[in-house]
mmCIF file of C-alpha atoms in Angstrom:
data_model
loop_
_atom_site.group_PDB
_atom_site.id
_atom_site.type_symbol
_atom_site.label_atom_id
_atom_site.label_comp_id
_atom_site.label_asym_id
_atom_site.label_seq_id
_atom_site.Cartn_x
_atom_site.Cartn_y
_atom_site.Cartn_z
ATOM 1 C CA UNK L 1 0.000 0.000 0.000
ATOM 2 C CA UNK L 2 1.363 3.367 -0.951
ATOM 3 C CA UNK L 3 1.942 5.805 1.882
ATOM 4 C CA UNK L 4 0.138 8.839 0.560
ATOM 5 C CA UNK L 5 1.459 10.864 3.476
ATOM 6 C CA UNK L 6 4.733 11.087 1.590
ATOM 7 C CA UNK L 7 3.072 13.351 -0.916
ATOM 8 C CA UNK L 8 3.077 16.127 1.677
ATOM 9 C CA UNK L 9 6.655 16.961 0.826
ATOM 10 C CA UNK L 10 5.396 18.278 -2.458
ATOM 11 C CA UNK L 11 3.007 20.804 -0.920
ATOM 12 C CA UNK L 12 4.716 24.150 -1.495
ATOM 13 C CA UNK L 13 3.034 26.015 1.360
ATOM 14 C CA UNK L 14 2.812 25.276 5.049
ATOM 15 C CA UNK L 15 -0.417 23.803 6.228
ATOM 16 C CA UNK L 16 -2.031 23.049 9.536
ATOM 17 C CA UNK L 17 -2.792 19.537 10.515
ATOM 18 C CA UNK L 18 -4.783 18.074 13.340
ATOM 19 C CA UNK L 19 -1.896 16.945 15.436
ATOM 20 C CA UNK L 20 -3.161 15.803 18.795
ATOM 21 C CA UNK L 21 -6.240 16.008 20.942
ATOM 22 C CA UNK L 22 -5.860 16.411 24.692
ATOM 23 C CA UNK L 23 -8.795 15.766 26.957
ATOM 24 C CA UNK L 24 -9.114 16.139 30.682
ATOM 25 C CA UNK L 25 -10.916 17.869 33.483
ATOM 26 C CA UNK L 26 -10.368 20.013 36.541
ATOM 27 C CA UNK L 27 -12.453 20.572 39.620
ATOM 28 C CA UNK L 28 -13.154 23.778 41.478
ATOM 29 C CA UNK L 29 -13.057 22.950 45.159
ATOM 30 C CA UNK L 30 -12.370 24.296 48.580
ATOM 31 C CA UNK L 31 -13.203 27.338 50.615
ATOM 32 C CA UNK L 32 -13.995 30.362 48.472
ATOM 33 C CA UNK L 33 -13.211 33.696 50.159
ATOM 34 C CA UNK L 34 -15.187 36.908 49.686
ATOM 35 C CA UNK L 35 -14.418 39.083 46.716
ATOM 36 C CA UNK L 36 -13.000 38.197 43.356
ATOM 37 C CA UNK L 37 -11.373 34.782 43.361
ATOM 38 C CA UNK L 38 -9.456 32.773 40.802
ATOM 39 C CA UNK L 39 -8.492 29.125 40.702
ATOM 40 C CA UNK L 40 -5.893 27.904 38.256
ATOM 41 C CA UNK L 41 -5.197 24.456 36.860
ATOM 42 C CA UNK L 42 -2.430 23.350 34.551
ATOM 43 C CA UNK L 43 -2.008 20.747 31.852
ATOM 44 C CA UNK L 44 1.300 19.808 30.252
ATOM 45 C CA UNK L 45 1.320 19.117 26.546
ATOM 46 C CA UNK L 46 3.695 16.666 24.937
ATOM 47 C CA UNK L 47 5.071 19.354 22.632
ATOM 48 C CA UNK L 48 4.832 23.105 22.081
ATOM 49 C CA UNK L 49 1.855 23.687 19.799
ATOM 50 C CA UNK L 50 1.598 26.203 16.988
ATOM 51 C CA UNK L 51 -2.074 26.841 17.503
ATOM 52 C CA UNK L 52 -4.639 25.355 19.830
ATOM 53 C CA UNK L 53 -8.371 25.468 20.287
ATOM 54 C CA UNK L 54 -10.248 24.578 23.446
ATOM 55 C CA UNK L 55 -13.850 23.764 24.230
ATOM 56 C CA UNK L 56 -15.368 23.145 27.654
ATOM 57 C CA UNK L 57 -18.197 21.161 29.132
ATOM 58 C CA UNK L 58 -19.617 20.801 32.603
ATOM 59 C CA UNK L 59 -22.291 18.670 34.154
ATOM 60 C CA UNK L 60 -22.746 21.193 36.928
ATOM 61 C CA UNK L 61 -26.407 22.008 37.212
ATOM 62 C CA UNK L 62 -28.440 23.771 39.832
ATOM 63 C CA UNK L 63 -31.429 25.999 40.226
ATOM 64 C CA UNK L 64 -29.032 28.834 39.605
ATOM 65 C CA UNK L 65 -27.688 27.338 36.432
ATOM 66 C CA UNK L 66 -28.520 30.115 34.027
ATOM 67 C CA UNK L 67 -26.087 29.167 31.277
ATOM 68 C CA UNK L 68 -28.368 28.222 28.381
ATOM 69 C CA UNK L 69 -26.186 25.328 27.289
ATOM 70 C CA UNK L 70 -27.472 21.801 27.799
ATOM 71 C CA UNK L 71 -25.238 19.446 29.768
ATOM 72 C CA UNK L 72 -24.251 17.546 26.646
ATOM 73 C CA UNK L 73 -22.924 20.668 24.958
ATOM 74 C CA UNK L 74 -19.382 21.963 24.630
ATOM 75 C CA UNK L 75 -18.635 25.655 24.402
ATOM 76 C CA UNK L 76 -15.793 28.106 24.178
ATOM 77 C CA UNK L 77 -17.334 30.590 26.536
ATOM 78 C CA UNK L 78 -19.750 29.913 29.317
ATOM 79 C CA UNK L 79 -20.297 29.875 33.025
ATOM 80 C CA UNK L 80 -19.913 27.008 35.429
ATOM 81 C CA UNK L 81 -22.517 26.914 38.154
ATOM 82 C CA UNK L 82 -21.365 26.394 41.743
ATOM 83 C CA UNK L 83 -24.493 25.850 43.762
ATOM 84 C CA UNK L 84 -22.860 26.374 47.125
ATOM 85 C CA UNK L 85 -25.258 27.021 49.963
ATOM 86 C CA UNK L 86 -27.829 28.643 47.742
ATOM 87 C CA UNK L 87 -25.461 31.450 46.803
ATOM 88 C CA UNK L 88 -25.711 30.740 43.103
ATOM 89 C CA UNK L 89 -22.045 31.323 42.496
ATOM 90 C CA UNK L 90 -20.707 31.040 38.982
ATOM 91 C CA UNK L 91 -17.267 30.785 37.458
ATOM 92 C CA UNK L 92 -16.099 31.965 34.086
ATOM 93 C CA UNK L 93 -13.412 29.833 32.455
ATOM 94 C CA UNK L 94 -10.438 31.081 30.480
ATOM 95 C CA UNK L 95 -7.124 29.601 29.396
ATOM 96 C CA UNK L 96 -3.664 30.578 28.265
ATOM 97 C CA UNK L 97 -0.625 28.697 27.063
ATOM 98 C CA UNK L 98 3.086 29.159 27.654
ATOM 99 C CA UNK L 99 5.405 26.622 26.089
ATOM 100 C CA UNK L 100 3.931 23.248 26.829
ATOM 101 C CA UNK L 101 1.987 24.443 29.861
ATOM 102 C CA UNK L 102 -1.684 25.225 29.517
ATOM 103 C CA UNK L 103 -3.208 27.168 32.386
ATOM 104 C CA UNK L 104 -6.956 27.098 32.885
ATOM 105 C CA UNK L 105 -8.347 29.846 35.085
ATOM 106 C CA UNK L 106 -11.722 29.869 36.804
ATOM 107 C CA UNK L 107 -12.793 33.318 37.967
ATOM 108 C CA UNK L 108 -15.765 34.180 40.098
ATOM 109 C CA UNK L 109 -18.391 36.164 38.241
ATOM 110 C CA UNK L 110 -20.594 37.188 41.117
ATOM 111 C CA UNK L 111 -18.787 37.599 44.402
ATOM 112 C CA UNK L 112 -19.958 37.061 47.962
ATOM 113 C CA UNK L 113 -19.388 38.878 51.216
ATOM 114 C CA UNK L 114 -18.786 35.705 53.167
ATOM 115 C CA UNK L 115 -16.622 32.654 52.720
ATOM 116 C CA UNK L 116 -18.380 29.622 51.328
ATOM 117 C CA UNK L 117 -17.471 26.079 50.445
ATOM 118 C CA UNK L 118 -17.532 25.284 46.780
ATOM 119 C CA UNK L 119 -19.968 22.664 45.532
ATOM 120 C CA UNK L 120 -16.961 21.329 43.583
ATOM 121 C CA UNK L 121 -18.134 21.521 39.992
ATOM 122 C CA UNK L 122 -16.064 19.617 37.442
ATOM 123 C CA UNK L 123 -15.082 21.214 34.160
ATOM 124 C CA UNK L 124 -14.093 19.023 31.218
ATOM 125 C CA UNK L 125 -11.952 20.281 28.398
ATOM 126 C CA UNK L 126 -10.911 19.215 24.905
ATOM 127 C CA UNK L 127 -7.781 20.888 23.596
ATOM 128 C CA UNK L 128 -6.679 20.260 20.042
ATOM 129 C CA UNK L 129 -3.172 21.053 18.868
ATOM 130 C CA UNK L 130 -2.955 22.306 15.308
ATOM 131 C CA UNK L 131 0.640 22.145 14.127
ATOM 132 C CA UNK L 132 2.332 23.530 11.046
ATOM 133 C CA UNK L 133 3.779 21.043 8.644
ATOM 134 C CA UNK N 1 -7.201 4.978 -18.075
ATOM 135 C CA UNK N 2 -4.057 5.218 -15.984
ATOM 136 C CA UNK N 3 -3.407 2.101 -14.045
ATOM 137 C CA UNK N 4 -3.291 2.507 -10.290
ATOM 138 C CA UNK N 5 0.100 0.804 -10.243
ATOM 139 C CA UNK N 6 1.412 3.516 -12.468
ATOM 140 C CA UNK N 7 0.071 6.141 -10.075
ATOM 141 C CA UNK N 8 1.769 4.506 -7.113
ATOM 142 C CA UNK N 9 5.079 4.547 -8.846
ATOM 143 C CA UNK N 10 4.926 8.244 -9.638
ATOM 144 C CA UNK N 11 4.353 9.941 -6.330
ATOM 145 C CA UNK N 12 6.252 12.984 -7.542
ATOM 146 C CA UNK N 13 3.185 13.815 -9.557
ATOM 147 C CA UNK N 14 0.961 13.835 -6.471
ATOM 148 C CA UNK N 15 0.665 17.334 -5.073
ATOM 149 C CA UNK N 16 -2.011 16.645 -2.489
ATOM 150 C CA UNK N 17 -3.464 13.669 -0.751
ATOM 151 C CA UNK N 18 -6.816 13.870 0.936
ATOM 152 C CA UNK N 19 -5.896 10.953 3.171
ATOM 153 C CA UNK N 20 -3.607 12.881 5.484
ATOM 154 C CA UNK N 21 -4.729 14.833 8.473
ATOM 155 C CA UNK N 22 -4.912 18.328 7.129
ATOM 156 C CA UNK N 23 -7.156 20.749 8.937
ATOM 157 C CA UNK N 24 -10.182 19.598 7.050
ATOM 158 C CA UNK N 25 -13.470 21.461 7.081
ATOM 159 C CA UNK N 26 -16.680 19.544 7.480
ATOM 160 C CA UNK N 27 -19.095 19.989 4.561
ATOM 161 C CA UNK N 28 -21.735 21.270 6.972
ATOM 162 C CA UNK N 29 -19.731 24.503 7.236
ATOM 163 C CA UNK N 30 -21.655 27.277 5.556
ATOM 164 C CA UNK N 31 -23.100 30.751 6.106
ATOM 165 C CA UNK N 32 -26.410 32.376 6.900
ATOM 166 C CA UNK N 33 -27.902 35.777 7.561
ATOM 167 C CA UNK N 34 -29.343 36.824 10.872
ATOM 168 C CA UNK N 35 -32.416 38.870 9.974
ATOM 169 C CA UNK N 36 -33.473 42.112 11.573
ATOM 170 C CA UNK N 37 -34.689 41.267 15.053
ATOM 171 C CA UNK N 38 -37.212 43.193 17.063
ATOM 172 C CA UNK N 39 -36.392 43.773 20.693
ATOM 173 C CA UNK N 40 -36.618 40.441 22.475
ATOM 174 C CA UNK N 41 -36.449 38.543 19.222
ATOM 175 C CA UNK N 42 -34.167 35.559 18.679
ATOM 176 C CA UNK N 43 -32.716 33.770 15.694
ATOM 177 C CA UNK N 44 -31.396 30.244 16.069
ATOM 178 C CA UNK N 45 -29.291 28.407 13.550
ATOM 179 C CA UNK N 46 -28.942 24.664 14.068
ATOM 180 C CA UNK N 47 -26.317 22.930 11.957
ATOM 181 C CA UNK N 48 -26.429 19.139 11.764
ATOM 182 C CA UNK N 49 -22.868 17.857 11.425
ATOM 183 C CA UNK N 50 -23.585 14.318 12.731
ATOM 184 C CA UNK N 51 -19.875 13.612 13.255
ATOM 185 C CA UNK N 52 -20.499 11.564 16.368
ATOM 186 C CA UNK N 53 -17.884 13.432 18.404
ATOM 187 C CA UNK N 54 -17.287 16.955 19.656
ATOM 188 C CA UNK N 55 -15.625 18.874 16.824
ATOM 189 C CA UNK N 56 -13.862 22.186 17.077
ATOM 190 C CA UNK N 57 -15.516 25.116 15.440
ATOM 191 C CA UNK N 58 -15.318 28.807 14.655
ATOM 192 C CA UNK N 59 -18.113 31.262 14.032
ATOM 193 C CA UNK N 60 -17.514 34.479 12.158
ATOM 194 C CA UNK N 61 -19.595 37.470 11.268
ATOM 195 C CA UNK N 62 -19.240 40.309 8.857
ATOM 196 C CA UNK N 63 -17.744 43.239 10.638
ATOM 197 C CA UNK N 64 -19.612 46.187 9.268
ATOM 198 C CA UNK N 65 -21.565 49.162 10.461
ATOM 199 C CA UNK N 66 -24.485 49.338 8.110
ATOM 200 C CA UNK N 67 -22.410 48.320 5.122
ATOM 201 C CA UNK N 68 -19.887 45.641 4.359
ATOM 202 C CA UNK N 69 -16.400 46.992 4.898
ATOM 203 C CA UNK N 70 -13.956 44.969 2.872
ATOM 204 C CA UNK N 71 -15.816 41.880 3.975
ATOM 205 C CA UNK N 72 -13.987 42.021 7.280
ATOM 206 C CA UNK N 73 -14.945 39.325 9.685
ATOM 207 C CA UNK N 74 -14.467 38.735 13.337
ATOM 208 C CA UNK N 75 -14.532 35.523 15.277
ATOM 209 C CA UNK N 76 -17.558 35.917 17.452
ATOM 210 C CA UNK N 77 -16.956 32.620 19.168
ATOM 211 C CA UNK N 78 -13.805 34.088 20.695
ATOM 212 C CA UNK N 79 -15.579 37.138 22.040
ATOM 213 C CA UNK N 80 -18.074 37.695 24.763
ATOM 214 C CA UNK N 81 -18.869 39.375 28.009
ATOM 215 C CA UNK N 82 -20.362 38.082 31.182
ATOM 216 C CA UNK N 83 -23.903 39.268 31.427
ATOM 217 C CA UNK N 84 -25.687 37.133 33.964
ATOM 218 C CA UNK N 85 -28.424 39.676 34.473
ATOM 219 C CA UNK N 86 -29.467 39.315 30.873
ATOM 220 C CA UNK N 87 -29.887 35.611 31.246
ATOM 221 C CA UNK N 88 -27.252 35.070 28.606
ATOM 222 C CA UNK N 89 -24.003 34.505 30.464
ATOM 223 C CA UNK N 90 -20.960 35.099 28.339
ATOM 224 C CA UNK N 91 -23.142 36.390 25.573
ATOM 225 C CA UNK N 92 -21.473 36.810 22.222
ATOM 226 C CA UNK N 93 -21.220 40.271 20.785
ATOM 227 C CA UNK N 94 -22.807 39.934 17.413
ATOM 228 C CA UNK N 95 -23.255 42.818 15.067
ATOM 229 C CA UNK N 96 -26.056 45.294 15.607
ATOM 230 C CA UNK N 97 -25.870 44.928 19.384
ATOM 231 C CA UNK N 98 -27.263 41.451 19.053
ATOM 232 C CA UNK N 99 -26.057 38.988 21.667
ATOM 233 C CA UNK N 100 -26.109 35.237 21.694
ATOM 234 C CA UNK N 101 -24.352 32.031 22.522
ATOM 235 C CA UNK N 102 -22.772 29.147 20.664
ATOM 236 C CA UNK N 103 -22.318 25.531 21.582
ATOM 237 C CA UNK N 104 -21.666 22.196 19.958
ATOM 238 C CA UNK N 105 -22.766 18.626 20.598
ATOM 239 C CA UNK N 106 -21.822 15.349 18.943
ATOM 240 C CA UNK N 107 -24.438 15.958 16.268
ATOM 241 C CA UNK N 108 -25.097 19.698 16.053
ATOM 242 C CA UNK N 109 -23.627 23.176 16.200
ATOM 243 C CA UNK N 110 -26.132 25.640 17.624
ATOM 244 C CA UNK N 111 -25.825 29.374 17.146
ATOM 245 C CA UNK N 112 -28.369 31.478 18.980
ATOM 246 C CA UNK N 113 -28.695 35.210 18.500
ATOM 247 C CA UNK N 114 -30.902 37.333 20.717
ATOM 248 C CA UNK N 115 -31.749 40.995 20.619
ATOM 249 C CA UNK N 116 -32.100 42.486 24.073
ATOM 250 C CA UNK N 117 -31.170 46.007 23.142
ATOM 251 C CA UNK N 118 -34.597 47.588 23.475
ATOM 252 C CA UNK N 119 -34.813 48.375 19.784
ATOM 253 C CA UNK N 120 -34.503 46.626 16.447
ATOM 254 C CA UNK N 121 -31.151 45.133 15.476
ATOM 255 C CA UNK N 122 -29.526 45.185 12.052
ATOM 256 C CA UNK N 123 -29.307 42.116 9.849
ATOM 257 C CA UNK N 124 -25.868 40.612 9.325
ATOM 258 C CA UNK N 125 -24.232 37.631 7.697
ATOM 259 C CA UNK N 126 -22.340 35.022 9.647
ATOM 260 C CA UNK N 127 -20.281 31.937 8.847
ATOM 261 C CA UNK N 128 -19.400 28.785 10.707
ATOM 262 C CA UNK N 129 -16.575 26.344 10.204
ATOM 263 C CA UNK N 130 -16.468 22.878 11.750
ATOM 264 C CA UNK N 131 -13.094 21.150 11.730
ATOM 265 C CA UNK N 132 -12.881 17.407 11.323
ATOM 266 C CA UNK N 133 -10.829 15.687 13.971
ATOM 267 C CA UNK N 134 -7.815 13.580 13.187
ATOM 268 C CA UNK N 135 -4.545 12.877 14.892
ATOM 269 C CA UNK N 136 -3.713 11.116 18.107
ATOM 270 C CA UNK N 137 -5.229 11.695 21.505
ATOM 271 C CA UNK N 138 -3.875 12.087 25.022
#
């Protein structure tokens, strides 16, 4: 069988390819102090990517879950509900990358005046590495 | 007709193979126009990709103010502001002050636009691109 992948050497311009998909999750836990709060989580990639894209998903639901996305959906921007003690806390999720280290950041959207214990929502992610040939 | 054996022996003549994992676009990628929306109106675009897994996607809109300006586009799926009070957390900033949200499932890409501005919004064109997944997985 001919290896058609060899034909790539004849492509005159650089192209992106789907190199690798990373999946995983992180959990927001612990005692959340008053005011703006951030929690960070890291993921190490096997190589430095040229370009990445990330989507998120969470199964966190509560009576305060106002994000219109169904639980089966994946999104680039959304809020994660944290139904802790009826406070209706929510976290916005962002990410950045430096070398092979991806840092996910969860930031409180609506803050409280008292410390509360997180309901420990789990956030799943799918990160795809697009690399240049 | 050129024999397949002949083809295999002349790979120098092959400039592109569709069998390698280029960043391929799913055929369900297309465009649409969000019509003028009255205040409180919504427009939902449901795209059936039926890939069976969660694909990556981009959504673009024409970036214009009443007229197309060099067909400039912006990636609305990378934009957004937290707006819990509106009931649309992390609403996307579409053109004409229209907000919305975007999500994907294993079968569909859903783009929802909502006008909560208090007045009519302008119509605009938008595009979506769904990328087919290849490569290894960690």
